[in-house]
mmCIF file of C-alpha atoms in Angstrom:
data_model
loop_
_atom_site.group_PDB
_atom_site.id
_atom_site.type_symbol
_atom_site.label_atom_id
_atom_site.label_comp_id
_atom_site.label_asym_id
_atom_site.label_seq_id
_atom_site.Cartn_x
_atom_site.Cartn_y
_atom_site.Cartn_z
ATOM 1 C CA MET V 22 27.213 20.827 -3.844
ATOM 2 C CA ARG V 23 23.533 21.367 -4.748
ATOM 3 C CA GLY V 24 20.622 20.762 -2.458
ATOM 4 C CA GLN V 25 22.016 18.172 -0.064
ATOM 5 C CA GLN V 26 19.289 19.026 2.457
ATOM 6 C CA GLU V 27 16.645 18.916 -0.269
ATOM 7 C CA GLU V 28 17.545 15.749 -2.124
ATOM 8 C CA HIS V 29 18.246 12.844 0.203
ATOM 9 C CA ALA V 30 15.628 10.183 0.906
ATOM 10 C CA GLY V 31 15.418 11.116 4.591
ATOM 11 C CA VAL V 32 13.891 14.482 3.712
ATOM 12 C CA ARG V 33 11.300 12.761 1.541
ATOM 13 C CA ILE V 34 10.512 10.311 4.356
ATOM 14 C CA ALA V 35 9.974 13.208 6.766
ATOM 15 C CA HIS V 36 7.706 14.990 4.280
ATOM 16 C CA GLN V 37 5.552 11.919 3.616
ATOM 17 C CA ARG V 38 5.431 11.082 7.326
ATOM 18 C CA LYS V 39 4.053 14.532 8.108
ATOM 19 C CA LEU V 40 1.492 14.240 5.307
ATOM 20 C CA ALA V 41 0.333 10.997 6.951
ATOM 21 C CA GLY V 42 -0.010 12.802 10.291
ATOM 22 C CA LEU V 43 2.657 10.733 12.042
ATOM 23 C CA THR V 44 5.410 11.793 14.411
ATOM 24 C CA GLN V 45 8.860 10.264 14.155
ATOM 25 C CA ARG V 46 8.084 8.057 17.143
ATOM 26 C CA GLY V 47 4.728 7.135 15.649
ATOM 27 C CA LEU V 48 6.290 6.004 12.379
ATOM 28 C CA ALA V 49 9.200 4.244 14.088
ATOM 29 C CA ALA V 50 6.742 2.217 16.191
ATOM 30 C CA ARG V 51 5.385 0.700 12.973
ATOM 31 C CA LEU V 52 8.810 -0.117 11.523
ATOM 32 C CA PRO V 53 11.403 -2.802 12.289
ATOM 33 C CA TYR V 54 13.812 0.072 12.946
ATOM 34 C CA SER V 55 14.544 2.249 15.944
ATOM 35 C CA TYR V 56 13.341 5.790 16.511
ATOM 36 C CA SER V 57 16.987 6.871 16.772
ATOM 37 C CA LEU V 58 17.831 5.494 13.330
ATOM 38 C CA LEU V 59 14.740 7.030 11.717
ATOM 39 C CA ARG V 60 15.588 10.420 13.208
ATOM 40 C CA GLN V 61 19.174 10.233 11.936
ATOM 41 C CA VAL V 62 17.974 9.197 8.467
ATOM 42 C CA GLU V 63 15.531 12.092 8.269
ATOM 43 C CA GLU V 64 18.278 14.484 9.375
ATOM 44 C CA GLY V 65 20.651 13.105 6.746
ATOM 45 C CA ARG V 66 23.133 11.775 9.307
ATOM 46 C CA LYS V 67 22.473 8.127 8.363
ATOM 47 C CA ASN V 68 21.989 6.452 5.021
ATOM 48 C CA ALA V 69 18.459 5.399 4.043
ATOM 49 C CA SER V 70 18.907 1.742 3.148
ATOM 50 C CA PRO V 71 16.666 0.150 0.489
ATOM 51 C CA ASP V 72 14.943 -2.066 3.057
ATOM 52 C CA LEU V 73 14.200 0.900 5.332
ATOM 53 C CA ILE V 74 12.791 2.838 2.377
ATOM 54 C CA SER V 75 10.566 -0.066 1.333
ATOM 55 C CA ALA V 76 9.384 -0.551 4.931
ATOM 56 C CA VAL V 77 8.427 3.121 5.218
ATOM 57 C CA ALA V 78 6.668 2.985 1.853
ATOM 58 C CA ARG V 79 4.587 0.001 3.001
ATOM 59 C CA VAL V 80 3.570 1.695 6.246
ATOM 60 C CA LEU V 81 2.667 4.971 4.513
ATOM 61 C CA ARG V 82 1.049 3.115 1.587
ATOM 62 C CA ILE V 83 2.990 4.975 -1.058
ATOM 63 C CA ASP V 84 5.231 3.864 -3.892
ATOM 64 C CA VAL V 85 8.910 3.415 -3.151
ATOM 65 C CA THR V 86 9.769 5.873 -5.934
ATOM 66 C CA VAL V 87 8.106 8.677 -3.945
ATOM 67 C CA LEU V 88 10.889 8.233 -1.384
ATOM 68 C CA THR V 89 13.762 7.554 -3.789
ATOM 69 C CA GLY V 90 12.795 10.443 -6.063
ATOM 70 C CA GLN V 91 12.697 8.290 -9.196
ATOM 71 C CA PRO V 92 12.674 8.875 -12.040
ATOM 72 C CA TYR V 93 15.372 11.530 -11.721
ATOM 73 C CA VAL V 94 13.826 13.819 -14.316
ATOM 74 C CA THR V 95 16.352 16.653 -14.148
ATOM 75 C CA GLU V 96 19.268 14.323 -14.832
ATOM 76 C CA LEU V 97 17.316 12.444 -17.507
ATOM 77 C CA GLN V 98 16.651 15.715 -19.284
ATOM 78 C CA GLN V 99 20.302 16.695 -18.997
ATOM 79 C CA ASP V 100 21.315 13.385 -20.544
ATOM 80 C CA ARG V 101 18.578 13.642 -23.187
ATOM 81 C CA LEU V 102 17.102 10.355 -22.033
ATOM 82 C CA ALA V 103 13.682 11.597 -20.896
ATOM 83 C CA ALA V 104 12.535 12.130 -24.483
ATOM 84 C CA LEU V 105 13.244 8.466 -25.282
ATOM 85 C CA ILE V 106 10.627 7.108 -22.899
ATOM 86 C CA ARG V 107 7.481 8.179 -24.748
ATOM 87 C CA PRO V 108 8.403 6.372 -28.015
ATOM 88 C CA ILE V 109 9.011 3.174 -26.029
ATOM 89 C CA ARG V 110 5.664 3.562 -24.302
ATOM 90 C CA GLU V 111 3.918 4.080 -27.648
ATOM 91 C CA ALA V 112 5.675 1.087 -29.200
ATOM 92 C CA LEU V 113 4.467 -1.125 -26.353
ATOM 93 C CA ASP V 114 0.901 -0.055 -27.174
ATOM 94 C CA LEU V 115 1.120 -1.550 -30.670
ATOM 95 C CA TYR V 116 0.826 -5.112 -29.402
ATOM 96 C CA ASP V 117 -2.871 -5.604 -30.311
ATOM 97 C CA LEU V 118 -3.300 -3.007 -33.065
ATOM 98 C CA TYR V 119 -2.056 -5.009 -36.016
ATOM 99 C CA ASP V 120 -5.218 -7.041 -36.608
ATOM 100 C CA LEU V 121 -7.454 -4.191 -35.473
ATOM 101 C CA HIS V 122 -6.340 -1.905 -38.280
ATOM 102 C CA ASP V 123 -5.566 -4.649 -40.786
ATOM 103 C CA VAL V 124 -2.107 -3.216 -41.385
ATOM 104 C CA SER V 125 -0.656 -5.066 -44.354
ATOM 105 C CA ASP V 126 3.025 -4.995 -43.538
ATOM 106 C CA VAL V 127 5.712 -3.726 -41.213
ATOM 107 C CA ASN V 128 6.139 -0.478 -43.141
ATOM 108 C CA ASP V 129 2.512 0.575 -42.616
ATOM 109 C CA LEU V 130 2.701 -0.236 -38.922
ATOM 110 C CA THR V 131 5.897 1.696 -38.253
ATOM 111 C CA ASP V 132 4.939 4.626 -40.482
ATOM 112 C CA ALA V 133 1.480 4.923 -38.966
ATOM 113 C CA HIS V 134 2.949 5.400 -35.496
ATOM 114 C CA GLY V 135 6.018 7.441 -36.365
ATOM 115 C CA LEU V 136 8.380 4.697 -35.266
ATOM 116 C CA ARG V 137 10.556 4.278 -38.340
ATOM 117 C CA ASP V 138 13.664 5.011 -36.275
ATOM 118 C CA ALA V 139 14.840 7.494 -33.670
ATOM 119 C CA SER V 140 15.071 10.291 -36.253
ATOM 120 C CA GLY V 141 11.760 9.441 -37.919
ATOM 121 C CA GLN V 142 13.556 8.377 -41.070
ATOM 122 C CA GLY V 143 14.813 5.163 -42.599
ATOM 123 C CA GLU V 144 14.273 2.941 -45.584
ATOM 124 C CA ARG V 145 11.072 0.968 -46.010
ATOM 125 C CA THR V 146 11.734 -2.734 -45.788
ATOM 126 C CA GLY V 147 9.883 -6.012 -45.809
ATOM 127 C CA VAL V 148 9.679 -8.353 -42.846
ATOM 128 C CA LEU V 149 13.143 -9.653 -42.030
ATOM 129 C CA PRO V 150 13.863 -13.402 -41.776
ATOM 130 C CA SER V 151 13.385 -14.814 -38.283
ATOM 131 C CA ALA V 152 17.107 -15.393 -37.690
ATOM 132 C CA GLU V 153 18.023 -11.836 -38.669
ATOM 133 C CA LEU V 154 15.290 -10.308 -36.537
ATOM 134 C CA ALA V 155 16.348 -12.480 -33.571
ATOM 135 C CA ALA V 156 19.953 -11.344 -34.037
ATOM 136 C CA ARG V 157 18.829 -7.722 -33.856
ATOM 137 C CA ALA V 158 16.924 -8.476 -30.654
ATOM 138 C CA ASP V 159 20.109 -9.976 -29.228
ATOM 139 C CA ASP V 160 22.018 -6.850 -30.201
ATOM 140 C CA LEU V 161 19.606 -4.753 -28.161
ATOM 141 C CA CYS V 162 20.031 -7.053 -25.159
ATOM 142 C CA ARG V 163 23.782 -6.769 -25.565
ATOM 143 C CA MET V 164 23.600 -2.951 -25.618
ATOM 144 C CA VAL V 165 21.684 -2.873 -22.345
ATOM 145 C CA ARG V 166 24.156 -5.209 -20.659
ATOM 146 C CA ALA V 167 26.972 -3.032 -21.954
ATOM 147 C CA THR V 168 24.980 -0.167 -20.339
ATOM 148 C CA GLN V 169 24.591 1.643 -23.645
ATOM 149 C CA LEU V 170 21.154 2.715 -22.507
ATOM 150 C CA SER V 171 20.788 5.733 -24.752
ATOM 151 C CA LYS V 172 21.751 3.780 -27.864
ATOM 152 C CA ALA V 173 19.406 0.918 -26.992
ATOM 153 C CA ALA V 174 16.520 3.256 -26.134
ATOM 154 C CA HIS V 175 16.873 5.002 -29.505
ATOM 155 C CA ALA V 176 16.816 1.759 -31.447
ATOM 156 C CA LEU V 177 14.122 -0.057 -29.473
ATOM 157 C CA PRO V 178 10.791 1.568 -30.542
ATOM 158 C CA PRO V 179 11.140 0.934 -34.293
ATOM 159 C CA PHE V 180 12.368 -2.582 -33.561
ATOM 160 C CA ILE V 181 9.340 -3.325 -31.371
ATOM 161 C CA ALA V 182 7.099 -2.095 -34.189
ATOM 162 C CA GLU V 183 8.889 -4.287 -36.692
ATOM 163 C CA ALA V 184 8.886 -7.327 -34.422
ATOM 164 C CA THR V 185 5.184 -6.791 -33.626
ATOM 165 C CA ALA V 186 4.272 -6.771 -37.318
ATOM 166 C CA ALA V 187 6.423 -9.819 -37.999
ATOM 167 C CA ALA V 188 4.877 -11.799 -35.121
ATOM 168 C CA HIS V 189 1.316 -11.032 -36.197
ATOM 169 C CA ARG V 190 2.107 -11.803 -39.797
ATOM 170 C CA GLU V 191 3.789 -15.176 -39.272
ATOM 171 C CA ARG V 192 2.605 -16.212 -35.785
ATOM 172 C CA SER V 193 5.504 -18.605 -35.256
ATOM 173 C CA THR V 194 7.194 -19.449 -31.974
ATOM 174 C CA ALA V 195 10.418 -17.817 -33.172
ATOM 175 C CA ARG V 196 8.631 -14.555 -33.996
ATOM 176 C CA TRP V 197 6.885 -14.393 -30.622
ATOM 177 C CA GLN V 198 10.160 -15.154 -28.847
ATOM 178 C CA THR V 199 11.855 -12.276 -30.650
ATOM 179 C CA LEU V 200 9.035 -9.910 -29.730
ATOM 180 C CA GLY V 201 9.280 -11.144 -26.147
ATOM 181 C CA SER V 202 12.975 -10.330 -26.162
ATOM 182 C CA ALA V 203 12.176 -6.791 -27.317
ATOM 183 C CA TYR V 204 9.681 -6.399 -24.482
ATOM 184 C CA ARG V 205 12.289 -7.688 -22.062
ATOM 185 C CA THR V 206 14.710 -4.988 -23.273
ATOM 186 C CA ALA V 207 11.997 -2.355 -22.783
ATOM 187 C CA HIS V 208 11.585 -3.580 -19.212
ATOM 188 C CA ASP V 209 15.331 -3.434 -18.542
ATOM 189 C CA ILE V 210 15.710 0.108 -19.897
ATOM 190 C CA ALA V 211 12.660 1.376 -18.016
ATOM 191 C CA THR V 212 13.863 -0.218 -14.778
ATOM 192 C CA LYS V 213 17.377 1.179 -15.025
ATOM 193 C CA LEU V 214 16.039 4.677 -15.677
ATOM 194 C CA GLY V 215 13.496 4.480 -12.856
ATOM 195 C CA PHE V 216 10.262 4.288 -14.894
ATOM 196 C CA TYR V 217 8.771 1.358 -13.008
ATOM 197 C CA ASP V 218 5.246 1.884 -14.318
ATOM 198 C CA LEU V 219 6.569 1.427 -17.850
ATOM 199 C CA ALA V 220 8.581 -1.603 -16.739
ATOM 200 C CA THR V 221 5.374 -3.209 -15.466
ATOM 201 C CA ILE V 222 3.676 -2.642 -18.831
ATOM 202 C CA ALA V 223 6.651 -4.217 -20.598
ATOM 203 C CA LEU V 224 6.386 -7.301 -18.372
ATOM 204 C CA ASP V 225 2.695 -7.625 -19.181
ATOM 205 C CA ARG V 226 3.585 -7.556 -22.886
ATOM 206 C CA LEU V 227 6.324 -10.126 -22.264
ATOM 207 C CA GLY V 228 3.799 -12.483 -20.712
ATOM 208 C CA TRP V 229 1.443 -11.933 -23.653
ATOM 209 C CA ALA V 230 4.193 -12.827 -26.158
ATOM 210 C CA ALA V 231 5.412 -15.823 -24.129
ATOM 211 C CA GLU V 232 1.885 -17.260 -24.032
ATOM 212 C CA ARG V 233 1.461 -16.937 -27.786
ATOM 213 C CA GLY V 234 4.867 -18.446 -28.412
ATOM 214 C CA SER V 235 4.221 -21.296 -25.939
ATOM 215 C CA ASP V 236 7.630 -20.542 -24.427
ATOM 216 C CA PRO V 237 7.840 -21.727 -20.774
ATOM 217 C CA LEU V 238 11.385 -20.418 -20.338
ATOM 218 C CA LEU V 239 10.366 -16.906 -21.348
ATOM 219 C CA ALA V 240 7.306 -17.148 -19.100
ATOM 220 C CA ALA V 241 9.484 -18.229 -16.155
ATOM 221 C CA VAL V 242 11.934 -15.378 -16.796
ATOM 222 C CA ARG V 243 8.972 -13.006 -16.692
ATOM 223 C CA GLN V 244 7.959 -14.347 -13.263
ATOM 224 C CA TYR V 245 11.527 -13.811 -12.069
ATOM 225 C CA MET V 246 11.422 -10.180 -13.222
ATOM 226 C CA ARG V 247 8.009 -9.641 -11.653
ATOM 227 C CA ALA V 248 9.400 -10.988 -8.382
ATOM 228 C CA LEU V 249 12.244 -8.478 -8.476
ATOM 229 C CA SER V 250 9.768 -5.633 -8.925
ATOM 230 C CA TYR V 251 8.097 -6.707 -5.672
ATOM 231 C CA PHE V 252 11.534 -7.028 -4.093
ATOM 232 C CA ARG V 253 12.061 -3.316 -4.740
ATOM 233 C CA GLU V 254 8.727 -2.617 -3.059
ATOM 234 C CA GLY V 255 9.561 -4.829 -0.088
ATOM 235 C CA GLU V 256 6.623 -7.186 -0.753
ATOM 236 C CA HIS V 257 8.505 -10.350 0.115
ATOM 237 C CA THR V 258 5.602 -12.798 0.199
ATOM 238 C CA ILE V 259 4.333 -11.887 -3.261
ATOM 239 C CA GLY V 260 7.857 -11.912 -4.653
ATOM 240 C CA LEU V 261 8.525 -15.429 -3.370
ATOM 241 C CA ARG V 262 5.169 -16.653 -4.683
ATOM 242 C CA LEU V 263 6.117 -15.382 -8.120
ATOM 243 C CA ILE V 264 9.418 -17.261 -7.908
ATOM 244 C CA GLU V 265 7.468 -20.436 -7.126
ATOM 245 C CA ALA V 266 5.177 -19.686 -10.062
ATOM 246 C CA GLY V 267 8.258 -19.535 -12.280
ATOM 247 C CA HIS V 268 9.328 -23.001 -11.133
ATOM 248 C CA ARG V 269 5.825 -24.334 -11.767
ATOM 249 C CA VAL V 270 5.846 -22.964 -15.303
ATOM 250 C CA LEU V 271 9.010 -24.948 -15.988
ATOM 251 C CA SER V 272 7.608 -28.075 -14.322
ATOM 252 C CA GLY V 273 4.384 -27.851 -16.281
ATOM 253 C CA ALA V 274 6.379 -27.815 -19.499
ATOM 254 C CA GLY V 275 7.920 -31.165 -18.634
ATOM 255 C CA GLY V 276 11.191 -29.621 -17.545
ATOM 256 C CA ALA V 277 11.241 -31.133 -14.091
ATOM 257 C CA GLY V 278 11.085 -34.831 -14.840
ATOM 258 C CA SER V 279 14.438 -35.948 -13.561
ATOM 259 C CA ALA V 280 17.007 -33.340 -12.665
ATOM 260 C CA ALA V 281 19.556 -35.092 -14.867
ATOM 261 C CA SER V 282 17.296 -34.862 -17.903
ATOM 262 C CA GLU V 283 16.639 -31.131 -17.738
ATOM 263 C CA ALA V 284 18.038 -29.082 -20.584
ATOM 264 C CA ARG V 285 20.816 -26.633 -19.777
ATOM 265 C CA ASP V 286 18.608 -23.612 -20.546
ATOM 266 C CA THR V 287 16.030 -24.859 -18.043
ATOM 267 C CA LEU V 288 18.728 -25.353 -15.408
ATOM 268 C CA VAL V 289 19.911 -21.781 -15.964
ATOM 269 C CA VAL V 290 16.441 -20.321 -15.475
ATOM 270 C CA ARG V 291 15.824 -22.492 -12.407
ATOM 271 C CA GLY V 292 19.136 -21.364 -10.929
ATOM 272 C CA GLN V 293 18.343 -17.712 -11.577
ATOM 273 C CA LEU V 294 14.962 -18.118 -9.903
ATOM 274 C CA HIS V 295 16.771 -19.350 -6.796
ATOM 275 C CA LEU V 296 19.094 -16.332 -6.931
ATOM 276 C CA GLY V 297 16.084 -14.046 -7.071
ATOM 277 C CA ALA V 298 14.587 -15.851 -4.101
ATOM 278 C CA SER V 299 17.847 -15.461 -2.164
ATOM 279 C CA VAL V 300 17.818 -11.657 -2.251
ATOM 280 C CA ILE V 301 14.073 -11.468 -1.599
ATOM 281 C CA SER V 302 14.517 -13.749 1.423
ATOM 282 C CA ALA V 303 17.414 -11.583 2.564
ATOM 283 C CA ARG V 304 15.235 -8.470 2.419
ATOM 284 C CA ALA V 305 12.759 -10.423 4.582
ATOM 285 C CA HIS V 306 15.662 -11.214 6.968
ATOM 286 C CA ASP V 307 15.244 -14.970 6.566
ATOM 287 C CA GLY V 308 18.860 -16.136 6.736
ATOM 288 C CA ASP V 309 18.033 -19.854 6.545
ATOM 289 C CA ALA V 310 16.045 -19.388 3.329
ATOM 290 C CA VAL V 311 18.882 -17.341 1.868
ATOM 291 C CA GLU V 312 21.351 -20.165 2.488
ATOM 292 C CA ASN V 313 18.992 -22.753 1.018
ATOM 293 C CA HIS V 314 18.360 -20.779 -2.184
ATOM 294 C CA LEU V 315 22.047 -19.983 -2.653
ATOM 295 C CA ARG V 316 22.892 -23.652 -2.159
ATOM 296 C CA GLU V 317 20.340 -24.671 -4.792
ATOM 297 C CA ALA V 318 21.595 -22.013 -7.218
ATOM 298 C CA ALA V 319 25.191 -23.143 -6.711
ATOM 299 C CA SER V 320 24.243 -26.736 -7.502
ATOM 300 C CA TYR V 321 22.714 -25.631 -10.801
ATOM 301 C CA ALA V 322 25.714 -23.410 -11.568
ATOM 302 C CA GLU V 323 28.063 -26.374 -11.141
ATOM 303 C CA ARG V 324 26.209 -28.111 -13.963
ATOM 304 C CA THR V 325 25.759 -25.162 -16.305
ATOM 305 C CA GLY V 326 29.022 -23.260 -15.866
ATOM 306 C CA GLU V 327 28.947 -19.630 -16.957
ATOM 307 C CA ALA V 328 25.862 -19.259 -19.144
ATOM 308 C CA GLY V 329 25.540 -15.578 -19.872
ATOM 309 C CA ARG V 330 23.731 -15.955 -23.181
ATOM 310 C CA VAL V 331 20.769 -17.975 -21.892
ATOM 311 C CA HIS V 332 18.056 -15.315 -21.864
ATOM 312 C CA TRP V 333 20.874 -12.897 -20.972
ATOM 313 C CA LEU V 334 20.657 -13.868 -17.300
ATOM 314 C CA SER V 335 24.436 -13.996 -16.674
ATOM 315 C CA PHE V 336 23.853 -17.132 -14.637
ATOM 316 C CA GLY V 337 26.766 -19.190 -13.382
ATOM 317 C CA PRO V 338 29.169 -19.506 -10.441
ATOM 318 C CA ALA V 339 30.112 -15.807 -10.629
ATOM 319 C CA ASN V 340 26.502 -14.675 -10.379
ATOM 320 C CA VAL V 341 25.959 -16.968 -7.404
ATOM 321 C CA ALA V 342 28.934 -15.342 -5.659
ATOM 322 C CA VAL V 343 27.706 -11.843 -6.492
ATOM 323 C CA HIS V 344 24.223 -12.632 -5.194
ATOM 324 C CA GLU V 345 25.717 -13.927 -1.969
ATOM 325 C CA VAL V 346 27.288 -10.506 -1.444
ATOM 326 C CA SER V 347 23.959 -8.809 -2.218
ATOM 327 C CA ALA V 348 22.122 -11.111 0.174
ATOM 328 C CA GLN V 349 24.554 -10.404 3.023
ATOM 329 C CA VAL V 350 24.113 -6.675 2.432
ATOM 330 C CA GLU V 351 20.323 -7.048 2.565
ATOM 331 C CA LEU V 352 20.697 -9.066 5.778
ATOM 332 C CA ARG V 353 22.728 -6.114 7.136
ATOM 333 C CA ARG V 354 25.696 -8.412 7.670
ATOM 334 C CA TYR V 355 27.982 -5.828 6.183
ATOM 335 C CA GLY V 356 31.230 -7.280 7.478
ATOM 336 C CA LYS V 357 30.414 -10.669 6.007
ATOM 337 C CA ALA V 358 29.332 -9.054 2.733
ATOM 338 C CA LEU V 359 32.655 -7.250 2.501
ATOM 339 C CA GLU V 360 34.526 -10.464 3.262
ATOM 340 C CA LYS V 361 32.594 -12.355 0.580
ATOM 341 C CA SER V 362 33.115 -9.554 -1.950
ATOM 342 C CA ARG V 363 36.890 -9.942 -1.719
ATOM 343 C CA ASP V 364 36.574 -13.529 -2.954
ATOM 344 C CA VAL V 365 34.452 -12.646 -6.012
ATOM 345 C CA ARG V 366 36.168 -13.183 -9.356
ATOM 346 C CA LEU V 367 34.231 -11.743 -12.280
ATOM 347 C CA PRO V 368 34.783 -13.588 -15.571
ATOM 348 C CA ASN V 369 36.236 -11.857 -18.600
ATOM 349 C CA GLY V 370 33.432 -10.576 -20.764
ATOM 350 C CA TRP V 371 30.929 -10.441 -17.923
ATOM 351 C CA PRO V 372 28.317 -7.725 -18.645
ATOM 352 C CA MET V 373 29.226 -4.227 -17.518
ATOM 353 C CA SER V 374 25.753 -3.836 -16.023
ATOM 354 C CA ARG V 375 26.335 -6.745 -13.631
ATOM 355 C CA ARG V 376 29.878 -5.637 -12.804
ATOM 356 C CA ALA V 377 28.701 -2.139 -11.907
ATOM 357 C CA HIS V 378 25.861 -3.473 -9.777
ATOM 358 C CA PHE V 379 28.340 -5.591 -7.812
ATOM 359 C CA TYR V 380 30.513 -2.549 -7.077
ATOM 360 C CA VAL V 381 27.488 -0.567 -5.876
ATOM 361 C CA ASP V 382 26.627 -3.385 -3.447
ATOM 362 C CA ARG V 383 30.229 -3.557 -2.277
ATOM 363 C CA ALA V 384 30.284 0.204 -1.766
ATOM 364 C CA ARG V 385 27.327 -0.031 0.582
ATOM 365 C CA ALA V 386 29.050 -2.733 2.644
ATOM 366 C CA GLU V 387 32.243 -0.672 2.749
ATOM 367 C CA MET V 388 30.417 2.465 3.833
ATOM 368 C CA GLU V 389 28.494 0.649 6.579
ATOM 369 C CA THR V 390 31.739 -0.823 7.961
ATOM 370 C CA GLY V 391 33.504 2.539 8.001
ATOM 371 C CA HIS V 392 35.681 2.006 4.914
ATOM 372 C CA CYS V 393 34.671 5.342 3.398
ATOM 373 C CA ASP V 394 37.582 5.741 0.965
ATOM 374 C CA ALA V 395 37.055 2.223 -0.357
ATOM 375 C CA ALA V 396 33.302 2.849 -0.704
ATOM 376 C CA LEU V 397 33.931 5.971 -2.776
ATOM 377 C CA GLU V 398 36.410 4.071 -4.926
ATOM 378 C CA SER V 399 33.827 1.331 -5.550
ATOM 379 C CA VAL V 400 31.190 3.845 -6.671
ATOM 380 C CA VAL V 401 33.777 5.512 -8.911
ATOM 381 C CA THR V 402 34.544 2.099 -10.417
ATOM 382 C CA ALA V 403 30.825 1.497 -11.008
ATOM 383 C CA ARG V 404 30.628 4.870 -12.742
ATOM 384 C CA LYS V 405 33.549 4.032 -15.013
ATOM 385 C CA LEU V 406 32.006 0.689 -15.942
ATOM 386 C CA ALA V 407 28.424 1.891 -16.409
ATOM 387 C CA PRO V 408 27.999 5.669 -16.161
ATOM 388 C CA GLU V 409 24.329 5.879 -17.178
ATOM 389 C CA GLN V 410 23.274 2.971 -14.988
ATOM 390 C CA THR V 411 25.214 4.231 -11.968
ATOM 391 C CA ARG V 412 23.848 7.766 -12.252
ATOM 392 C CA TYR V 413 20.285 6.463 -12.024
ATOM 393 C CA HIS V 414 20.930 3.722 -9.460
ATOM 394 C CA PRO V 415 19.246 4.674 -6.146
ATOM 395 C CA GLY V 416 21.787 2.574 -4.229
ATOM 396 C CA ALA V 417 24.696 4.538 -5.654
ATOM 397 C CA ARG V 418 22.997 7.834 -4.861
ATOM 398 C CA GLU V 419 22.168 6.883 -1.278
ATOM 399 C CA THR V 420 25.692 5.571 -0.717
ATOM 400 C CA ILE V 421 27.185 8.878 -1.816
ATOM 401 C CA ASN V 422 24.671 10.698 0.392
ATOM 402 C CA GLY V 423 25.733 8.475 3.277
ATOM 403 C CA LEU V 424 29.409 9.161 2.677
ATOM 404 C CA VAL V 425 28.803 12.904 2.585
ATOM 405 C CA ALA V 426 26.837 12.665 5.838
ATOM 406 C CA GLN V 427 29.632 10.723 7.553
ATOM 407 C CA ARG V 428 32.442 13.075 6.592
ATOM 408 C CA ARG V 429 32.610 16.656 7.746
ATOM 409 C CA ARG V 430 35.259 17.493 5.189
ATOM 410 C CA THR V 431 34.687 15.792 1.887
ATOM 411 C CA PRO V 432 37.493 15.189 -0.622
ATOM 412 C CA ASP V 433 37.159 16.728 -4.052
ATOM 413 C CA SER V 434 36.451 13.330 -5.586
ATOM 414 C CA LEU V 435 33.425 12.860 -3.305
ATOM 415 C CA ASP V 436 32.156 16.378 -3.997
ATOM 416 C CA ASN V 437 32.544 15.763 -7.706
ATOM 417 C CA MET V 438 30.667 12.472 -7.532
ATOM 418 C CA ALA V 439 27.818 14.058 -5.553
ATOM 419 C CA ALA V 440 27.602 16.899 -8.079
ATOM 420 C CA TRP V 441 27.543 14.408 -10.974
ATOM 421 C CA LEU V 442 24.645 12.611 -9.294
ATOM 422 C CA CYS V 443 22.963 16.012 -8.808
ATOM 423 C CA LEU V 444 22.842 15.569 -5.022
#
C-alpha cells in the first residue's frame, strides 16, 4: 500500500499545525476535541472526521482542502479527468463576452474559444429551439446523477458556450434557465472532483443567470448550494443564513402566501432547504435544530412525494430519511445513525450519486461503532454504484484510512480499496 504515513489527513494537520507554531496541546486547546484524539488523528490511529478537519481549518485559517488534499491531482491525471477542468473554467468565462465582442451566433462564440466539443470538432449549427436545448441540459444533469462525470465533463464546455449564445440572443426566461442549469452542472462536477474554487465561480454564474431569468426557484437552489459550501468549511452561521436567504427568495416571489397554495416545485425547494439546514445544524451540534428542520422537511415530503426531477434535487421521503442518517453521523451519534440507516429504503431509479453518498455515510457510522467488515462492504458498494464519485469523496478516503488504522492485519479487499484510492 502506498504512502499511508504520507497521505492521511492527520499528517497534513500536523504539518499545518507546526507551520502555525502550535504544539498538539496548543491546537487542541482551541478545538472542541481532546488532546488525546488530536494526537491519535495525527498519528493515523484515529480517523479525521469532517467536522474535526473543518474545526482545525478554522483555527489555522486555512482552506479545508489543504487538510483533505483535494483536488487529488495524481488520481485525476490517472483517470484523465484533470484535463477536463480547464475547458469548463474557460466556458464559465464566456458569460459576459457575447455582447462585448458582438458575436453574431453560437458558431462564432464556440469557435472563437475552441469549445466546439471535447475533440475540438463538430458540425456548425444554428441556435437550437428552447425545448431541445433544455432537454440537453437535463441530459447533462442526468449524467452527473448517474455519476458519469467524465462523460458530462467532456460535453459540458461546448454546451455552456451554446447556451450562453442562445441566452444572449433571445434573452428569454427559458434560455436563462437552461444556462443556469448548465452552470449548476459545472458546480456539481467541480464539487465532486474537489475543485471548490471552480464550484464557487459556477455558483456565481448561476446567480447571474437566475437574476436575468427572474427565476426565484433557481435563485433559492443557488442559496442552498452556497450553504453546503460553507457546511464543508464548517462555517455554520453563514450556511444557515444562506438557507434563510433561500426561503426569503421564495417568499418574495409570492410563494409563501398560504402553505396550501404553494406550487409543488416551491414545496420541493423549501423542503430541500430544510434538509440542508439539518446537516449544517448537525455539524454545529445543535440537535434540537436538526429535529426541527427534519420535521419541516418531512412535512413537505408528505405533500410532494418523491420529486427527483424538480431541479434534480431528489427531494422526497427517501431523501429525508437519508439526511437523518447524515445528521446523526455529524452529531457523532453513530449508533443511532446506524440504526436509522437500516430503515432507509431507496426508491427504484434513485440517482446513483445519492445512493453512493448514503453508503459512504453508513460506512462511517459502521466504522465508528466497530463494524469494520460492514464499513468496508458499504464503501465497496459505493464504489460499485459510483466509482468516480467515490474515488474523489474525502469521506470514503478517510473511512478507508480509519479502517486500515484500526486493523493490524488488513484483508486483501481493504488493501485493494486503499490502493485504488491511492492511499
